[in-house]
Amino acid sequence: MTDVITLAVDNKNDIHQEFIDISKKRVLIIEDIGEMRLMLKSLMTSLGYSNIDVESSGKSAIKRILEKHYDVVLSDYNLGGSIDGQQILETSRKNHSQDHSTIFIMITADTAYESVVSVLEYQPDSYLVKPFPPAAFFRRFERVQKQKKIFESINNARKKNDFEKMEAQAKAIMTQHPNLASQCLKIIGESLYARGRYKDAKSHYMLIIQKNKNLAWAHFGIALCELKLGAVVAAIKKLEHTITLSRHFLSAYDLLADAQESLDNLEAAQSAMISVLEVSPRSFERALRLAQISTQLEDWSTAENGYSRLLRLTRDTSHEQVEYYYDYLKCLTNMMAVGSDNSKLADKFKRTLIRLRSFGKTNPSALSNSFRIEIQQYLTRDHLGEAVKSWKQWNRLIKSGQASPLSDAQKHTLKKRLGLL
Protein backbone atom coordinates (compact mmCIF):
# COMPACT_ATOMS: atom_id res chain seq x y z
CA MET A 1 0.00 0.00 0.00
CA THR A 2 2.93 2.37 0.78
CA ASP A 3 4.30 1.88 -2.75
CA VAL A 4 0.94 2.78 -4.21
CA ILE A 5 0.73 6.02 -2.20
CA THR A 6 4.30 6.99 -3.02
CA LEU A 7 3.73 6.48 -6.74
CA ALA A 8 0.52 8.47 -6.51
CA VAL A 9 2.33 11.41 -4.92
CA ASP A 10 4.98 11.34 -7.62
CA ASN A 11 2.31 11.51 -10.32
CA LYS A 12 0.00 13.96 -8.56
CA ASN A 13 1.42 17.25 -9.83
CA ASP A 14 1.79 16.05 -13.42
CA ILE A 15 -1.72 14.65 -13.67
CA HIS A 16 -3.57 17.47 -11.94
CA GLN A 17 -1.54 20.58 -12.72
CA GLU A 18 -4.40 22.11 -14.78
CA PHE A 19 -7.18 21.27 -12.32
CA ILE A 20 -8.18 23.59 -9.50
CA ASP A 21 -9.82 22.85 -6.15
CA ILE A 22 -9.56 19.09 -6.46
CA SER A 23 -10.33 18.74 -2.77
CA LYS A 24 -13.84 20.11 -3.43
CA LYS A 25 -14.64 17.51 -6.06
CA ARG A 26 -16.83 14.60 -5.00
CA VAL A 27 -15.63 11.01 -5.47
CA LEU A 28 -17.65 7.82 -5.05
CA ILE A 29 -15.88 4.48 -4.71
CA ILE A 30 -18.07 1.38 -5.08
CA GLU A 31 -16.28 -1.83 -4.19
CA ASP A 32 -17.33 -4.85 -2.13
CA ILE A 33 -13.78 -5.97 -1.24
CA GLY A 34 -12.35 -4.04 1.70
CA GLU A 35 -8.70 -4.12 0.62
CA MET A 36 -9.58 -2.80 -2.83
CA ARG A 37 -11.69 -0.02 -1.31
CA LEU A 38 -8.74 1.10 0.78
CA MET A 39 -6.38 1.03 -2.19
CA LEU A 40 -8.67 3.08 -4.42
CA LYS A 41 -9.31 5.60 -1.65
CA SER A 42 -5.57 5.91 -1.02
CA LEU A 43 -4.97 6.53 -4.72
CA MET A 44 -7.58 9.28 -4.88
CA THR A 45 -6.57 10.84 -1.57
CA SER A 46 -2.93 11.03 -2.56
CA LEU A 47 -3.96 12.78 -5.79
CA GLY A 48 -5.57 15.55 -3.75
CA TYR A 49 -9.17 14.33 -3.52
CA SER A 50 -10.57 14.46 0.01
CA ASN A 51 -14.35 14.51 -0.45
CA ILE A 52 -14.67 10.74 -0.92
CA ASP A 53 -17.68 8.51 -0.27
CA VAL A 54 -17.27 4.74 -0.15
CA GLU A 55 -19.96 2.11 -0.65
CA SER A 56 -19.66 -1.67 -0.54
CA SER A 57 -22.95 -2.62 -2.21
CA GLY A 58 -24.80 -1.73 -5.38
CA LYS A 59 -28.05 -0.90 -3.57
CA SER A 60 -26.48 1.69 -1.29
CA ALA A 61 -24.39 3.06 -4.17
CA ILE A 62 -27.44 3.68 -6.36
CA LYS A 63 -29.09 5.55 -3.47
CA ARG A 64 -26.01 7.75 -3.17
CA ILE A 65 -25.71 8.32 -6.88
CA LEU A 66 -29.33 9.45 -7.18
CA GLU A 67 -29.02 11.83 -4.24
CA LYS A 68 -25.95 13.85 -5.17
CA HIS A 69 -23.64 14.70 -8.04
CA TYR A 70 -20.20 13.12 -8.19
CA ASP A 71 -17.23 14.27 -10.24
CA VAL A 72 -15.60 10.83 -10.20
CA VAL A 73 -17.13 7.37 -9.80
CA LEU A 74 -14.91 4.31 -9.49
CA SER A 75 -17.06 1.18 -9.50
CA ASP A 76 -16.35 -2.50 -9.42
CA TYR A 77 -18.29 -4.40 -12.07
CA ASN A 78 -19.28 -7.48 -10.06
CA LEU A 79 -20.39 -6.32 -6.62
CA GLY A 80 -21.65 -9.70 -5.52
CA GLY A 81 -25.23 -8.56 -4.87
CA SER A 82 -28.37 -7.97 -6.87
CA ILE A 83 -26.95 -4.84 -8.53
CA ASP A 84 -23.71 -4.69 -10.52
CA GLY A 85 -21.56 -1.80 -11.69
CA GLN A 86 -23.06 -1.76 -15.17
CA GLN A 87 -26.53 -1.30 -13.70
CA ILE A 88 -25.25 1.58 -11.55
CA LEU A 89 -23.80 3.19 -14.68
CA GLU A 90 -27.05 2.68 -16.59
CA THR A 91 -29.13 4.11 -13.75
CA SER A 92 -26.96 7.20 -13.37
CA ARG A 93 -26.97 7.93 -17.12
CA LYS A 94 -30.67 7.19 -17.71
CA ASN A 95 -31.80 9.28 -14.74
CA HIS A 96 -29.28 12.05 -15.51
CA SER A 97 -28.19 11.99 -11.86
CA GLN A 98 -24.62 12.18 -13.14
CA ASP A 99 -24.09 14.43 -16.14
CA HIS A 100 -21.57 13.97 -18.94
CA SER A 101 -18.86 15.71 -16.92
CA THR A 102 -18.71 12.85 -14.40
CA ILE A 103 -15.77 10.49 -14.82
CA PHE A 104 -17.03 6.91 -14.52
CA ILE A 105 -14.37 4.20 -14.50
CA MET A 106 -15.35 0.54 -14.28
CA ILE A 107 -13.03 -1.85 -12.46
CA THR A 108 -13.48 -5.54 -13.12
CA ALA A 109 -11.88 -8.93 -12.70
CA ASP A 110 -14.12 -10.24 -15.48
CA THR A 111 -12.03 -10.34 -18.65
CA ALA A 112 -15.22 -11.00 -20.64
CA TYR A 113 -16.14 -7.35 -20.02
CA GLU A 114 -13.41 -6.38 -22.48
CA SER A 115 -15.21 -8.18 -25.29
CA VAL A 116 -18.57 -6.44 -24.78
CA VAL A 117 -17.73 -2.96 -23.50
CA SER A 118 -17.43 -1.49 -27.00
CA VAL A 119 -21.02 -2.46 -27.88
CA LEU A 120 -22.63 -1.59 -24.56
CA GLU A 121 -25.22 1.14 -24.78
CA TYR A 122 -23.99 2.83 -21.61
CA GLN A 123 -20.23 2.75 -21.74
CA PRO A 124 -17.95 3.82 -18.90
CA ASP A 125 -15.39 6.50 -19.71
CA SER A 126 -12.77 3.85 -19.17
CA TYR A 127 -12.24 0.52 -17.46
CA LEU A 128 -9.47 -1.40 -15.76
CA VAL A 129 -9.12 -5.16 -15.44
CA LYS A 130 -7.84 -6.45 -12.09
CA PRO A 131 -5.13 -6.79 -11.09
CA PHE A 132 -3.60 -3.55 -12.39
CA PRO A 133 -0.53 -1.56 -11.31
CA PRO A 134 -1.04 1.96 -9.97
CA ALA A 135 0.76 3.39 -13.00
CA ALA A 136 -1.94 1.96 -15.28
CA PHE A 137 -4.63 3.60 -13.15
CA PHE A 138 -2.91 6.99 -13.34
CA ARG A 139 -2.41 6.79 -17.12
CA ARG A 140 -6.05 5.83 -17.69
CA PHE A 141 -7.32 8.49 -15.28
CA GLU A 142 -5.24 11.21 -16.94
CA ARG A 143 -6.46 10.20 -20.39
CA VAL A 144 -10.09 10.40 -19.30
CA GLN A 145 -9.55 13.79 -17.65
CA LYS A 146 -8.06 15.19 -20.83
CA GLN A 147 -10.99 13.91 -22.89
CA LYS A 148 -13.49 15.37 -20.43
CA LYS A 149 -11.69 18.70 -20.73
CA ILE A 150 -12.02 18.58 -24.53
CA PHE A 151 -15.79 18.00 -24.29
CA GLU A 152 -16.32 20.47 -21.43
CA SER A 153 -17.81 23.19 -23.64
CA ILE A 154 -20.26 20.68 -25.16
CA ASN A 155 -21.33 19.48 -21.72
CA ASN A 156 -21.93 23.07 -20.61
CA ALA A 157 -24.00 23.72 -23.74
CA ARG A 158 -26.00 20.54 -23.12
CA LYS A 159 -26.88 21.74 -19.61
CA LYS A 160 -28.26 24.94 -21.13
CA ASN A 161 -30.09 23.06 -23.92
CA ASP A 162 -28.00 25.00 -26.41
CA PHE A 163 -28.08 22.23 -29.00
CA GLU A 164 -26.87 24.36 -31.90
CA LYS A 165 -23.71 25.17 -29.97
CA MET A 166 -23.29 21.47 -29.19
CA GLU A 167 -23.31 20.67 -32.90
CA ALA A 168 -20.87 23.45 -33.76
CA GLN A 169 -18.48 22.45 -30.97
CA ALA A 170 -18.66 18.77 -31.97
CA LYS A 171 -17.71 19.60 -35.55
CA ALA A 172 -14.78 21.70 -34.32
CA ILE A 173 -13.54 18.95 -31.99
CA MET A 174 -13.85 16.35 -34.73
CA THR A 175 -11.56 18.47 -36.93
CA GLN A 176 -8.97 18.94 -34.19
CA HIS A 177 -9.20 15.41 -32.75
CA PRO A 178 -10.07 12.86 -35.46
CA ASN A 179 -9.70 10.05 -32.92
CA LEU A 180 -12.82 11.40 -31.16
CA ALA A 181 -14.94 11.39 -34.32
CA SER A 182 -17.35 8.70 -33.08
CA GLN A 183 -18.27 10.65 -29.94
CA CYS A 184 -18.65 13.84 -31.98
CA LEU A 185 -20.93 12.19 -34.54
CA LYS A 186 -23.14 10.92 -31.71
CA ILE A 187 -23.35 14.45 -30.31
CA ILE A 188 -24.31 15.90 -33.70
CA GLY A 189 -27.10 13.34 -34.04
CA GLU A 190 -28.27 14.09 -30.50
CA SER A 191 -28.32 17.81 -31.30
CA LEU A 192 -30.34 17.44 -34.50
CA TYR A 193 -32.84 15.12 -32.81
CA ALA A 194 -33.23 17.41 -29.78
CA ARG A 195 -34.05 20.33 -32.09
CA GLY A 196 -36.81 18.35 -33.79
CA ARG A 197 -34.91 18.03 -37.06
CA TYR A 198 -35.78 14.36 -37.42
CA LYS A 199 -35.27 14.08 -41.19
CA ASP A 200 -31.84 15.73 -40.91
CA ALA A 201 -30.93 13.51 -37.98
CA LYS A 202 -32.00 10.41 -39.92
CA SER A 203 -29.86 11.49 -42.91
CA HIS A 204 -26.94 12.10 -40.54
CA TYR A 205 -27.18 8.59 -39.10
CA MET A 206 -27.61 7.03 -42.55
CA LEU A 207 -24.39 8.67 -43.76
CA ILE A 208 -22.60 7.23 -40.73
CA ILE A 209 -23.91 3.74 -41.50
CA GLN A 210 -22.72 3.98 -45.10
CA LYS A 211 -19.19 4.20 -43.71
CA ASN A 212 -19.67 1.71 -40.88
CA LYS A 213 -22.79 -0.43 -41.16
CA ASN A 214 -22.22 -2.13 -37.79
CA LEU A 215 -22.62 0.89 -35.51
CA ALA A 216 -25.57 -0.07 -33.31
CA TRP A 217 -26.05 3.45 -31.94
CA ALA A 218 -26.48 4.87 -35.46
CA HIS A 219 -29.17 2.29 -36.31
CA PHE A 220 -30.86 3.12 -33.01
CA GLY A 221 -30.73 6.82 -33.92
CA ILE A 222 -32.52 6.10 -37.19
CA ALA A 223 -35.18 4.13 -35.30
CA LEU A 224 -35.78 7.09 -32.98
CA CYS A 225 -36.24 9.36 -36.00
CA GLU A 226 -38.53 6.89 -37.77
CA LEU A 227 -40.82 6.81 -34.75
CA LYS A 228 -41.01 10.60 -34.66
CA LEU A 229 -41.77 10.59 -38.39
CA GLY A 230 -44.57 8.06 -37.90
CA ALA A 231 -42.83 5.14 -39.63
CA VAL A 232 -43.39 2.62 -36.83
CA VAL A 233 -42.84 -0.55 -38.91
CA ALA A 234 -39.56 0.81 -40.29
CA ALA A 235 -38.50 1.72 -36.75
CA ILE A 236 -39.23 -1.81 -35.55
CA LYS A 237 -37.00 -3.27 -38.27
CA LYS A 238 -34.18 -0.89 -37.29
CA LEU A 239 -34.54 -1.72 -33.61
CA GLU A 240 -34.43 -5.43 -34.32
CA HIS A 241 -31.28 -4.86 -36.37
CA THR A 242 -29.78 -2.79 -33.54
CA ILE A 243 -30.31 -5.70 -31.15
CA THR A 244 -28.77 -8.10 -33.68
CA LEU A 245 -25.67 -5.91 -33.77
CA SER A 246 -25.55 -5.43 -29.99
CA ARG A 247 -27.66 -7.55 -27.67
CA HIS A 248 -26.50 -5.25 -24.84
CA PHE A 249 -28.20 -2.17 -26.34
CA LEU A 250 -30.91 -2.17 -23.68
CA SER A 251 -32.89 0.88 -24.80
CA ALA A 252 -33.47 -0.77 -28.17
CA TYR A 253 -35.53 -3.47 -26.45
CA ASP A 254 -37.50 -0.86 -24.49
CA LEU A 255 -38.22 1.19 -27.59
CA LEU A 256 -39.08 -1.96 -29.54
CA ALA A 257 -41.67 -2.86 -26.90
CA ASP A 258 -43.06 0.71 -27.11
CA ALA A 259 -43.37 0.45 -30.88
CA GLN A 260 -45.01 -2.98 -30.76
CA GLU A 261 -47.46 -1.82 -28.11
CA SER A 262 -48.39 1.19 -30.24
CA LEU A 263 -49.47 -1.32 -32.91
CA ASP A 264 -51.29 -3.47 -30.31
CA ASN A 265 -48.77 -6.27 -30.85
CA LEU A 266 -48.65 -7.22 -27.19
CA GLU A 267 -47.10 -10.65 -27.79
CA ALA A 268 -44.19 -9.01 -29.63
CA ALA A 269 -43.80 -6.41 -26.88
CA GLN A 270 -43.77 -9.21 -24.31
CA SER A 271 -41.13 -11.05 -26.33
CA ALA A 272 -38.91 -7.92 -26.32
CA MET A 273 -39.16 -7.71 -22.53
CA ILE A 274 -38.37 -11.40 -22.09
CA SER A 275 -35.28 -10.96 -24.29
CA VAL A 276 -33.99 -7.85 -22.51
CA LEU A 277 -34.34 -9.51 -19.10
CA GLU A 278 -32.07 -12.29 -20.35
CA VAL A 279 -29.43 -9.60 -20.96
CA SER A 280 -30.28 -7.36 -17.99
CA PRO A 281 -31.85 -9.70 -15.38
CA ARG A 282 -31.57 -7.20 -12.52
CA SER A 283 -33.74 -4.45 -13.99
CA PHE A 284 -36.84 -4.12 -11.83
CA GLU A 285 -38.44 -1.63 -14.26
CA ARG A 286 -38.31 -4.19 -17.06
CA ALA A 287 -39.53 -6.98 -14.79
CA LEU A 288 -42.53 -4.79 -13.93
CA ARG A 289 -43.21 -4.06 -17.56
CA LEU A 290 -43.05 -7.74 -18.47
CA ALA A 291 -45.52 -8.52 -15.69
CA GLN A 292 -47.92 -5.77 -16.77
CA ILE A 293 -47.87 -6.73 -20.45
CA SER A 294 -48.32 -10.40 -19.56
CA THR A 295 -51.27 -9.49 -17.34
CA GLN A 296 -52.91 -7.73 -20.29
CA LEU A 297 -52.39 -10.92 -22.30
CA GLU A 298 -53.71 -13.03 -19.40
CA ASP A 299 -50.47 -15.00 -19.64
CA TRP A 300 -50.43 -15.64 -15.92
CA SER A 301 -47.35 -17.87 -15.89
CA THR A 302 -45.14 -15.19 -17.48
CA ALA A 303 -46.78 -12.50 -15.36
CA GLU A 304 -45.99 -14.52 -12.23
CA ASN A 305 -42.37 -14.80 -13.32
CA GLY A 306 -42.19 -11.03 -13.87
CA TYR A 307 -43.79 -10.11 -10.54
CA SER A 308 -41.71 -12.65 -8.65
CA ARG A 309 -38.53 -11.14 -10.11
CA LEU A 310 -39.81 -7.63 -9.37
CA LEU A 311 -40.44 -8.41 -5.70
CA ARG A 312 -36.98 -9.95 -5.29
CA LEU A 313 -35.26 -6.97 -6.89
CA THR A 314 -37.13 -4.27 -4.97
CA ARG A 315 -37.32 -5.87 -1.53
CA ASP A 316 -35.80 -3.66 1.18
CA THR A 317 -35.13 -0.88 -1.34
CA SER A 318 -36.77 2.50 -1.90
CA HIS A 319 -38.54 0.95 -4.93
CA GLU A 320 -40.52 -1.59 -2.91
CA GLN A 321 -44.26 -0.86 -3.18
CA VAL A 322 -47.36 -2.48 -1.70
CA GLU A 323 -49.01 -2.35 -5.14
CA TYR A 324 -46.45 -4.81 -6.49
CA TYR A 325 -47.41 -7.37 -3.84
CA TYR A 326 -51.11 -6.85 -4.43
CA ASP A 327 -50.72 -7.28 -8.20
CA TYR A 328 -48.63 -10.42 -7.67
CA LEU A 329 -51.30 -11.88 -5.39
CA LYS A 330 -53.95 -11.15 -8.04
CA CYS A 331 -51.76 -12.93 -10.58
CA LEU A 332 -51.44 -16.00 -8.35
CA THR A 333 -55.21 -16.02 -7.81
CA ASN A 334 -55.82 -15.98 -11.56
CA MET A 335 -53.38 -18.85 -11.99
CA MET A 336 -55.36 -20.86 -9.42
CA ALA A 337 -58.59 -20.02 -11.22
CA VAL A 338 -57.34 -21.65 -14.43
CA GLY A 339 -56.36 -24.85 -12.63
CA SER A 340 -52.60 -24.50 -12.04
CA ASP A 341 -50.80 -26.30 -9.17
CA ASN A 342 -52.89 -24.78 -6.39
CA SER A 343 -50.92 -26.17 -3.43
CA LYS A 344 -47.64 -24.68 -4.64
CA LEU A 345 -49.31 -21.41 -5.63
CA ALA A 346 -51.16 -21.26 -2.30
CA ASP A 347 -47.83 -21.49 -0.48
CA LYS A 348 -46.43 -18.62 -2.58
CA PHE A 349 -49.62 -16.68 -1.90
CA LYS A 350 -49.34 -17.16 1.86
CA ARG A 351 -45.68 -16.10 2.01
CA THR A 352 -46.32 -13.03 -0.15
CA LEU A 353 -49.39 -12.07 1.87
CA ILE A 354 -47.35 -12.18 5.11
CA ARG A 355 -44.74 -9.91 3.55
CA LEU A 356 -47.39 -7.50 2.23
CA ARG A 357 -49.05 -7.17 5.63
CA SER A 358 -45.70 -6.67 7.33
CA PHE A 359 -44.53 -4.10 4.79
CA GLY A 360 -47.89 -2.31 4.62
CA LYS A 361 -48.94 -2.64 8.26
CA THR A 362 -49.29 1.15 8.68
CA ASN A 363 -51.21 1.51 5.42
CA PRO A 364 -54.98 0.92 6.00
CA SER A 365 -55.66 0.73 2.26
CA ALA A 366 -52.93 -1.86 1.76
CA LEU A 367 -54.31 -4.00 4.57
CA SER A 368 -57.83 -3.87 3.14
CA ASN A 369 -56.57 -4.79 -0.31
CA SER A 370 -54.65 -7.72 1.18
CA PHE A 371 -57.83 -9.11 2.74
CA ARG A 372 -59.83 -8.46 -0.42
CA ILE A 373 -57.47 -10.54 -2.53
CA GLU A 374 -57.10 -13.20 0.21
CA ILE A 375 -60.86 -13.73 0.27
CA GLN A 376 -60.96 -13.87 -3.52
CA GLN A 377 -58.22 -16.51 -3.46
CA TYR A 378 -60.10 -18.64 -0.93
CA LEU A 379 -63.30 -18.42 -2.95
CA THR A 380 -61.40 -19.37 -6.11
CA ARG A 381 -60.25 -22.53 -4.31
CA ASP A 382 -63.74 -23.19 -2.87
CA HIS A 383 -62.48 -22.66 0.69
CA LEU A 384 -65.56 -20.80 1.91
CA GLY A 385 -64.86 -21.33 5.61
CA GLU A 386 -61.37 -19.79 5.32
CA ALA A 387 -62.83 -16.89 3.35
CA VAL A 388 -65.36 -16.19 6.11
CA LYS A 389 -62.59 -16.28 8.76
CA SER A 390 -60.59 -13.79 6.68
CA TRP A 391 -63.61 -11.47 6.44
CA LYS A 392 -64.17 -11.55 10.21
CA GLN A 393 -60.53 -10.66 10.85
CA TRP A 394 -60.71 -7.89 8.25
CA ASN A 395 -63.91 -6.51 9.77
CA ARG A 396 -62.27 -6.30 13.20
CA LEU A 397 -59.38 -4.31 11.70
CA ILE A 398 -61.84 -2.00 9.92
CA LYS A 399 -63.64 -1.31 13.22
CA SER A 400 -60.33 -0.55 14.95
CA GLY A 401 -59.32 1.81 12.13
CA GLN A 402 -56.32 -0.25 11.08
CA ALA A 403 -57.88 -1.17 7.72
CA SER A 404 -59.74 1.15 5.38
CA PRO A 405 -63.55 0.74 5.44
CA LEU A 406 -65.86 -0.60 2.73
CA SER A 407 -68.88 1.19 1.39
CA ASP A 408 -72.29 -0.26 2.32
CA ALA A 409 -72.69 -1.57 -1.23
CA GLN A 410 -69.25 -3.25 -1.16
CA LYS A 411 -69.97 -4.82 2.22
CA HIS A 412 -73.34 -6.12 1.04
CA THR A 413 -71.80 -7.69 -2.09
CA LEU A 414 -69.01 -9.32 -0.09
CA LYS A 415 -71.35 -10.77 2.54
CA LYS A 416 -73.57 -12.13 -0.24
CA ARG A 417 -70.61 -13.89 -1.83
CA LEU A 418 -69.69 -15.35 1.56
CA GLY A 419 -73.22 -16.58 2.24
CA LEU A 420 -73.60 -14.32 5.27
CA LEU A 421 -76.90 -12.72 4.17
CSV table of N, CA and C in Angstrom, one decimal, residues 332 335-336 338-348:
chain,number,residue,atom,x,y,z
A,332,LEU,N,-51.4,-14.6,-8.9
A,332,LEU,CA,-51.4,-16.0,-8.3
A,332,LEU,C,-52.9,-16.5,-8.3
A,335,MET,N,-54.0,-17.6,-11.6
A,335,MET,CA,-53.4,-18.9,-12.0
A,335,MET,C,-54.2,-20.0,-11.3
A,336,MET,N,-54.6,-19.8,-10.1
A,336,MET,CA,-55.4,-20.9,-9.4
A,336,MET,C,-56.7,-21.1,-10.1
A,338,VAL,N,-57.4,-20.9,-13.2
A,338,VAL,CA,-57.3,-21.7,-14.4
A,338,VAL,C,-56.8,-23.1,-14.2
A,339,GLY,N,-56.7,-23.5,-12.9
A,339,GLY,CA,-56.4,-24.9,-12.6
A,339,GLY,C,-54.9,-25.2,-12.5
A,340,SER,N,-54.0,-24.2,-12.2
A,340,SER,CA,-52.6,-24.5,-12.0
A,340,SER,C,-52.4,-25.3,-10.7
A,341,ASP,N,-51.1,-25.5,-10.4
A,341,ASP,CA,-50.8,-26.3,-9.2
A,341,ASP,C,-51.2,-25.5,-7.9
A,342,ASN,N,-52.4,-25.7,-7.4
A,342,ASN,CA,-52.9,-24.8,-6.4
A,342,ASN,C,-52.1,-24.9,-5.1
A,343,SER,N,-51.6,-26.0,-4.7
A,343,SER,CA,-50.9,-26.2,-3.4
A,343,SER,C,-49.6,-25.4,-3.4
A,344,LYS,N,-48.9,-25.4,-4.5
A,344,LYS,CA,-47.6,-24.7,-4.6
A,344,LYS,C,-47.9,-23.2,-4.7
A,345,LEU,N,-48.9,-22.8,-5.5
A,345,LEU,CA,-49.3,-21.4,-5.6
A,345,LEU,C,-49.9,-20.9,-4.3
A,346,ALA,N,-50.6,-21.7,-3.6
A,346,ALA,CA,-51.2,-21.3,-2.3
A,346,ALA,C,-50.1,-21.0,-1.3
A,347,ASP,N,-49.0,-21.7,-1.4
A,347,ASP,CA,-47.8,-21.5,-0.5
A,347,ASP,C,-47.2,-20.2,-0.8
A,348,LYS,N,-47.0,-19.9,-2.1
A,348,LYS,CA,-46.4,-18.6,-2.6
A,348,LYS,C,-47.3,-17.5,-2.1
